[in-house]
Tab-separated table of C-alpha atoms and ligand atoms in Angstrom:
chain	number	residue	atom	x	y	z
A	673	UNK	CA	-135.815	158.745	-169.494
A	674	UNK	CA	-133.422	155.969	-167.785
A	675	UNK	CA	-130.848	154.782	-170.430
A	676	UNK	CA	-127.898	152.649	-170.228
A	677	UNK	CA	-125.173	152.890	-172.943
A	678	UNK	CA	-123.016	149.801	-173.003
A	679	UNK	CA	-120.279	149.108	-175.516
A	680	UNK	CA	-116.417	148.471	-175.800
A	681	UNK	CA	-113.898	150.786	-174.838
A	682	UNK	CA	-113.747	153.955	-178.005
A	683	UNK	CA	-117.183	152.651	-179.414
A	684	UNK	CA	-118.262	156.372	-178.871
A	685	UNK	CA	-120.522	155.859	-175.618
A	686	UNK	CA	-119.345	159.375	-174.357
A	687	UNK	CA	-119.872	161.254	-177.578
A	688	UNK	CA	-123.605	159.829	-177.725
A	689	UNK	CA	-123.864	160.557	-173.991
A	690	UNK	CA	-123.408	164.277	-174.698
A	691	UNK	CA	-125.894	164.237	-177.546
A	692	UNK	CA	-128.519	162.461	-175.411
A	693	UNK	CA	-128.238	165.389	-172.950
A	694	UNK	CA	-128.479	167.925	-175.275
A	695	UNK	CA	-131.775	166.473	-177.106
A	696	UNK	CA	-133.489	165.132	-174.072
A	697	UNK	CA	-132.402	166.710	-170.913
A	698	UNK	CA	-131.004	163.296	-169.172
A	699	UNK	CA	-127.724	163.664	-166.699
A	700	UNK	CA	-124.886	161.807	-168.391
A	701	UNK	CA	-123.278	159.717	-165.466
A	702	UNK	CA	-119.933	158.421	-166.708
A	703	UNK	CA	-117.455	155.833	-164.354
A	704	UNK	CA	-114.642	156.456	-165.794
A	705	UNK	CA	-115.340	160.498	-166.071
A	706	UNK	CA	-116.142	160.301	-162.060
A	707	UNK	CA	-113.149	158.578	-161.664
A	708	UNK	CA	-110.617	160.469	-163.444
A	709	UNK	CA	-111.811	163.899	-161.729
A	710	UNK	CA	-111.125	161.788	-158.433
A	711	UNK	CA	-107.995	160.955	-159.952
A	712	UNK	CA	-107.362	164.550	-160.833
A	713	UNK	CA	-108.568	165.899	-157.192
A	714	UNK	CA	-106.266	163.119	-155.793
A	715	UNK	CA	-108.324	161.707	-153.434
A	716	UNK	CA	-107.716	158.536	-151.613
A	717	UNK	CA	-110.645	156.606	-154.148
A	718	UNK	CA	-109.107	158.493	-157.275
A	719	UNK	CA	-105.705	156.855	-155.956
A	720	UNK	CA	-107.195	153.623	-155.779
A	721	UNK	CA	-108.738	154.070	-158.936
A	722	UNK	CA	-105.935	155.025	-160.858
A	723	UNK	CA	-103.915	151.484	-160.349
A	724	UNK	CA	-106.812	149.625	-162.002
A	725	UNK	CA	-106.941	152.505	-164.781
A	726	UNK	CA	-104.037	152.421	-165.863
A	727	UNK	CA	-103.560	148.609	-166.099
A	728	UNK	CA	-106.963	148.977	-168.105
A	729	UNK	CA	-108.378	146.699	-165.359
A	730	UNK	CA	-111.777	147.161	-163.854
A	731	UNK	CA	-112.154	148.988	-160.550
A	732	UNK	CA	-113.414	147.049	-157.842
A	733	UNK	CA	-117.286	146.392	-157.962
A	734	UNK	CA	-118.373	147.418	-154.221
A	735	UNK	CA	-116.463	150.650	-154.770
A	736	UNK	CA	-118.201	151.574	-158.173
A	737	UNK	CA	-121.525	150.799	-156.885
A	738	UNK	CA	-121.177	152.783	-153.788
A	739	UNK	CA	-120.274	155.472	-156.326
A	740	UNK	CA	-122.349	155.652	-158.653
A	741	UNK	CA	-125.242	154.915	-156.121
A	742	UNK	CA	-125.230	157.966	-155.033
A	743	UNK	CA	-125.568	160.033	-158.311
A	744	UNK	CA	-127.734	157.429	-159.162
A	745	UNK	CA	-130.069	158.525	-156.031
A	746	UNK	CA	-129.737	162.052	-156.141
A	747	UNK	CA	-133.157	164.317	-156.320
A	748	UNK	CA	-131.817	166.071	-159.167
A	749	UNK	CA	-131.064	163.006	-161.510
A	750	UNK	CA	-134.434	161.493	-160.044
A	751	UNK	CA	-135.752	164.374	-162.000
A	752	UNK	CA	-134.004	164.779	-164.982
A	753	UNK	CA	-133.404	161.006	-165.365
A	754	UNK	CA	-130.153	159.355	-166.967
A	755	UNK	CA	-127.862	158.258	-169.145
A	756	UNK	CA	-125.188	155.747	-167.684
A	757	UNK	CA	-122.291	155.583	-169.316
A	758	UNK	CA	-119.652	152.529	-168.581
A	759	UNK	CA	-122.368	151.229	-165.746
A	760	UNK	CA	-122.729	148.587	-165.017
A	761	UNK	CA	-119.603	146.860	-166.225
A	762	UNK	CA	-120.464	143.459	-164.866
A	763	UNK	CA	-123.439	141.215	-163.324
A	764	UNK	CA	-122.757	142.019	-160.257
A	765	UNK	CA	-123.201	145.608	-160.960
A	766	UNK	CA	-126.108	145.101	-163.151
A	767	UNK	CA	-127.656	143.064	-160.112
A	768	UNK	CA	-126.999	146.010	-157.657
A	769	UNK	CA	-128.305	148.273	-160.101
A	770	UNK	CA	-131.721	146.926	-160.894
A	771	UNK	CA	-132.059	146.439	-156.936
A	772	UNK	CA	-131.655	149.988	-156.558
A	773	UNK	CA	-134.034	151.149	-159.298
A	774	UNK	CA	-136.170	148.580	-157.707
A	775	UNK	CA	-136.317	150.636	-154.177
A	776	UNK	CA	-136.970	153.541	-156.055
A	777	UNK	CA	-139.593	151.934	-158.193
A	778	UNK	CA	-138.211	153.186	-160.834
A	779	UNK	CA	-137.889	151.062	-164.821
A	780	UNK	CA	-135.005	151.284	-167.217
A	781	UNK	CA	-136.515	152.601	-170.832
A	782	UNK	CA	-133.593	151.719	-172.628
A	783	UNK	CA	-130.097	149.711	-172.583
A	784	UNK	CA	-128.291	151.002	-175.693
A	785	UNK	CA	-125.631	148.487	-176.602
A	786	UNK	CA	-123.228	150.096	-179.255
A	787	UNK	CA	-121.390	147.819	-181.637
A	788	UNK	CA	-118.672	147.716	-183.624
A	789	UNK	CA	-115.248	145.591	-184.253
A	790	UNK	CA	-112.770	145.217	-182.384
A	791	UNK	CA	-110.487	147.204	-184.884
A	792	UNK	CA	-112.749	149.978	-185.539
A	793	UNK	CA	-112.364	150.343	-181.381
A	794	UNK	CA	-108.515	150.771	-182.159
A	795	UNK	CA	-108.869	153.302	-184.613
A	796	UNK	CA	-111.300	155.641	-182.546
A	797	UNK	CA	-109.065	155.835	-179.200
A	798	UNK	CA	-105.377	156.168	-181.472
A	799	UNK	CA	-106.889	159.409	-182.495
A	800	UNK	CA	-108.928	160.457	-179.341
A	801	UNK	CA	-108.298	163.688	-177.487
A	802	UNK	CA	-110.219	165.399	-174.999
A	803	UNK	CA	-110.566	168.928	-173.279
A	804	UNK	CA	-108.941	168.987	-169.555
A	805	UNK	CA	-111.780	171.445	-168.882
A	806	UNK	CA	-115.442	170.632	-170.060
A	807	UNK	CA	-114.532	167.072	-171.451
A	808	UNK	CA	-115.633	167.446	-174.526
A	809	UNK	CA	-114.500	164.771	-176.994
A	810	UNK	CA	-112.633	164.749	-180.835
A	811	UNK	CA	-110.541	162.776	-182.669
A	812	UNK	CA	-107.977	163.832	-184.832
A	813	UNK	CA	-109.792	162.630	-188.148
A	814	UNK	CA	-113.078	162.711	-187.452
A	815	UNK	CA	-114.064	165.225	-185.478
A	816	UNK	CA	-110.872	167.528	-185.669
A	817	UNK	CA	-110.451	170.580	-182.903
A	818	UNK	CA	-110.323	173.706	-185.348
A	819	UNK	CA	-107.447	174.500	-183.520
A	820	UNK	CA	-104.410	172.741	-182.034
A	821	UNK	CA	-104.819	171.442	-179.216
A	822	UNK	CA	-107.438	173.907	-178.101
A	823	UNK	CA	-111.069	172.926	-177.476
A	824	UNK	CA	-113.654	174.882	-179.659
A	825	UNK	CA	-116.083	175.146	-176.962
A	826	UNK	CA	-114.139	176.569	-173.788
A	827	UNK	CA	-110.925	177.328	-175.664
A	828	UNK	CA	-109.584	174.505	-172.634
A	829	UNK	CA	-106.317	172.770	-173.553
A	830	UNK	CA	-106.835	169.336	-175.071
A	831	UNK	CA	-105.041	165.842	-173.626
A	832	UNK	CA	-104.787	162.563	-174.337
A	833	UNK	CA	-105.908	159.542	-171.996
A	834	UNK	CA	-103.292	157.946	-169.988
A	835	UNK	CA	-105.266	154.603	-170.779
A	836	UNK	CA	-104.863	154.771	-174.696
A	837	UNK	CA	-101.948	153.249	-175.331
A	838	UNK	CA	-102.021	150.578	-177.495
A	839	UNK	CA	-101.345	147.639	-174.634
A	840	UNK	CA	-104.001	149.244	-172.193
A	841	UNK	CA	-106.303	149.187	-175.352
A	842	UNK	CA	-105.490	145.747	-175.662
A	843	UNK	CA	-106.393	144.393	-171.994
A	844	UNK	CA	-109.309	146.811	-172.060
A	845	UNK	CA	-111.001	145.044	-174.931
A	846	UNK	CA	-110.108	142.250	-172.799
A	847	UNK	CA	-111.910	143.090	-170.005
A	848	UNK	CA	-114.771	144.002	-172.138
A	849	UNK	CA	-115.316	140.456	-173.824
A	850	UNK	CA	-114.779	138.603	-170.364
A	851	UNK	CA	-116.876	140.679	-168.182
A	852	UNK	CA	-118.871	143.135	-169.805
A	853	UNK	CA	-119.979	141.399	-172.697
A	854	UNK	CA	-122.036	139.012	-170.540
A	855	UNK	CA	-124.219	142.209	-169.453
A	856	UNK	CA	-125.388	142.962	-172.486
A	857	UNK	CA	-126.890	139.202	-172.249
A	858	UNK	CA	-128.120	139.832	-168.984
A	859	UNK	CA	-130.733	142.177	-170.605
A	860	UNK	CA	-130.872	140.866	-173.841
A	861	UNK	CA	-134.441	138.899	-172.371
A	862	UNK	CA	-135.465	142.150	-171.694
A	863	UNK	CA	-137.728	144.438	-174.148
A	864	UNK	CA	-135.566	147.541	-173.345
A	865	UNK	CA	-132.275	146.198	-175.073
A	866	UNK	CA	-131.523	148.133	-178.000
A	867	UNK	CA	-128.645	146.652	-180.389
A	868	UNK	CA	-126.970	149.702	-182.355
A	869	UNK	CA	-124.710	149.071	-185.828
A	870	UNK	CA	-122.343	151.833	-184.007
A	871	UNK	CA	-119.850	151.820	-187.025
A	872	UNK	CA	-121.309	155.461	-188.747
A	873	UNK	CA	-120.420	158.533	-187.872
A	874	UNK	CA	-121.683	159.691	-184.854
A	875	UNK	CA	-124.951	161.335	-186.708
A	876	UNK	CA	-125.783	158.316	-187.586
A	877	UNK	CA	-125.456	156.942	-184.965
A	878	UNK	CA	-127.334	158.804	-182.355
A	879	UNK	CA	-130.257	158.733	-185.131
A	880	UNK	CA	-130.243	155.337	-184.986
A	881	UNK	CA	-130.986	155.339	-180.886
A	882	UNK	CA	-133.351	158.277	-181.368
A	883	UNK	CA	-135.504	155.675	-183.156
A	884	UNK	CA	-135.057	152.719	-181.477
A	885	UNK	CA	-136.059	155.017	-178.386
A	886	UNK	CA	-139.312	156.256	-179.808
B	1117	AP5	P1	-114.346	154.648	-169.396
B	1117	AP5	O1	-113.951	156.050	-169.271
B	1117	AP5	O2	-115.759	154.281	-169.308
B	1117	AP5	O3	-113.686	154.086	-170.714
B	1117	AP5	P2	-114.202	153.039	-171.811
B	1117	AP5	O4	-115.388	152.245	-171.528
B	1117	AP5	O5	-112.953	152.270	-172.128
B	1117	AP5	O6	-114.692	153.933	-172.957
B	1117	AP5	P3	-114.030	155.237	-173.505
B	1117	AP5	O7	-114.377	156.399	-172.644
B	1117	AP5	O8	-112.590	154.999	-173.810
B	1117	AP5	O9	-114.772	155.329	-174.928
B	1117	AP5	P4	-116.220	155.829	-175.275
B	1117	AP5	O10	-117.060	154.642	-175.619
B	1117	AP5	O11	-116.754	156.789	-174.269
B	1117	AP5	O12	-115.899	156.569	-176.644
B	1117	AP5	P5	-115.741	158.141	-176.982
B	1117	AP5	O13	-117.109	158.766	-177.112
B	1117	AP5	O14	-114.746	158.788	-176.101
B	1117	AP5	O15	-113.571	153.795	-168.296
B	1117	AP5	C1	-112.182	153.951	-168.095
B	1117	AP5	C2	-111.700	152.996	-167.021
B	1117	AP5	O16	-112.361	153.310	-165.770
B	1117	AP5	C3	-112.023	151.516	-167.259
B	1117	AP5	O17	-111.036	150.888	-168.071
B	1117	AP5	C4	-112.002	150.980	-165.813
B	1117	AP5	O18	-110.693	150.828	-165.344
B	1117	AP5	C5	-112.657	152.114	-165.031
B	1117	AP5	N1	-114.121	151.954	-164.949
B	1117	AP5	C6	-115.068	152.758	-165.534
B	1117	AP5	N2	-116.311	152.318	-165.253
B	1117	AP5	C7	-116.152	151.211	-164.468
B	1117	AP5	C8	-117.077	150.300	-163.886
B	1117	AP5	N3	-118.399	150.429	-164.071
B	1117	AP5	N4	-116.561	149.285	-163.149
B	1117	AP5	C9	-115.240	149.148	-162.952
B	1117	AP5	N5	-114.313	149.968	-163.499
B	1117	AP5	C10	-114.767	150.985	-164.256
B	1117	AP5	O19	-115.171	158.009	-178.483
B	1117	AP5	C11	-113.854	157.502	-178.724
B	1117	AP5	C12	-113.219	158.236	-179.924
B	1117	AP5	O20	-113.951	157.903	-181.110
B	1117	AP5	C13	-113.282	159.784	-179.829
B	1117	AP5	O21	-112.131	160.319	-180.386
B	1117	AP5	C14	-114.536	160.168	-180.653
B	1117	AP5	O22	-114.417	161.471	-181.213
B	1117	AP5	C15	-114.520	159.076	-181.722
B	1117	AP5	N6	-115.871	158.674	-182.143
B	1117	AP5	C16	-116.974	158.498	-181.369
B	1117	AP5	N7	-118.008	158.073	-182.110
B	1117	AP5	C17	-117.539	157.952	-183.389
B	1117	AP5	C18	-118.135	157.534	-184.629
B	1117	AP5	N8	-119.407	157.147	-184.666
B	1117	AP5	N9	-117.359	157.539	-185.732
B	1117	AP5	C19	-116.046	157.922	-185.674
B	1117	AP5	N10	-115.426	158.328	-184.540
B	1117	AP5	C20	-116.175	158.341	-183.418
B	1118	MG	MG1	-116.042	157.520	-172.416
């Protein structure tokens, strides 16, 4: 399957990435996940990236595409299919991305918008924390690491993103009204959107897509 998940920043698009995977085999493709290992690698685009990041501004569109293009294109992800996660961001990368599924003939099943208020977005990332090694997700309420600090799947020490502080938040929500918001519009004549009530727990949630995708 080809599915998009598109949502506000903490709406839990990661979390039901990882779920997706596990129940149907698609390659989770996340933006921001690409671009903080760049970050972490320190690589000239991870540089780059980073001074949009932590403004909670949007990376540059050309540079994204070119990006995720290329996972996007890869024999292995032709294969498995995918789950985007936090792409496309804006028309003009929805635009570049139906071109490119259009080369490859290939059909999106499924854009998964996940919604929820703009508080329940607040609450979600004050309490995030994720594992420096397999980037596994929790939050300190509800869904607790049984131990400190420590992930429960590769024991890999847990941190917390340098783009959840309340301002970045803030301007991130931002961003999402002005320019991602508009996407989910762009396919909304489409039979493949999917509107989720993403305010559950994250059960609940991903049973909610696993019907809507049926
Ligand atoms: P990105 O990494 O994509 O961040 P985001 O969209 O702001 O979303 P998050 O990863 O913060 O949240 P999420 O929806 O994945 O939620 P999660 O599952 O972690 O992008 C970061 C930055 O990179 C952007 O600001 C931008 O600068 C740049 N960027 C990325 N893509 C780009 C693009 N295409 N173009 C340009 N720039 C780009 O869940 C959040 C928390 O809630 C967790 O603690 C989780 O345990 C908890 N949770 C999840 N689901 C539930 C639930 N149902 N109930 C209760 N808690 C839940
Ligand atoms: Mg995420």
């Amino acid at each position: 399957m080809r599915l998009i998940l598109i949502g506000p920043p903490g709406v839990g698009k990661g979390t039901q990435a990882v779920l997706l995977q596990e129940k149907l085999g698609v390659k989770p493709l996340s933006s921001g996940e690409i671009f903080r290992k760049e970050i972490e690698a320190e690589t000239d685009l991870g540089r780059l990236a980073k001074s949009y990041i932590d403004r909670g501004e949007l990376v540059p569109s050309g540079i994204t595409i070119e990006m995720m293009g290329k996972r996007i294109r890869a024999d292995e992800v032709r294969k498995s299919g995918f789950v985007l996660d936090g792409f496309p961001r804006t028309i003009r990368q929805a635009e570049a991305l139906d071109k490119m599924l259009d080369e490859m003939d290939m059909r999106l099943d499924k854009v998964i918008s996940l919604e929820v208020d703009d508080e329940v977005v607040i609450e979600r990332l004050s309490g995030r924390m994720s594992c420096t090694k397999c980037g596994e997700i929790y939050h300190l309420e509800a869904k607790p690491p049984k131990r400190e600090d420590l992930c429960d799947k590769c024991n890999g020490p847990l941190f917390l993103r340098s783009d959840d502080k309340p301002e970045t938040i803030r301007e991130r929500l931002k961003v999402f009204h002005e320019n991602t918001a508009p996407v989910i519009e762009y396919y909304a004549g489409r039979e493949c959107l999917l509107r989720i009530n993403a305010e559950g727990d994250p059960s609940e949630v991903f049973q909610a897509i696993l019907d809507g995708c049926k």
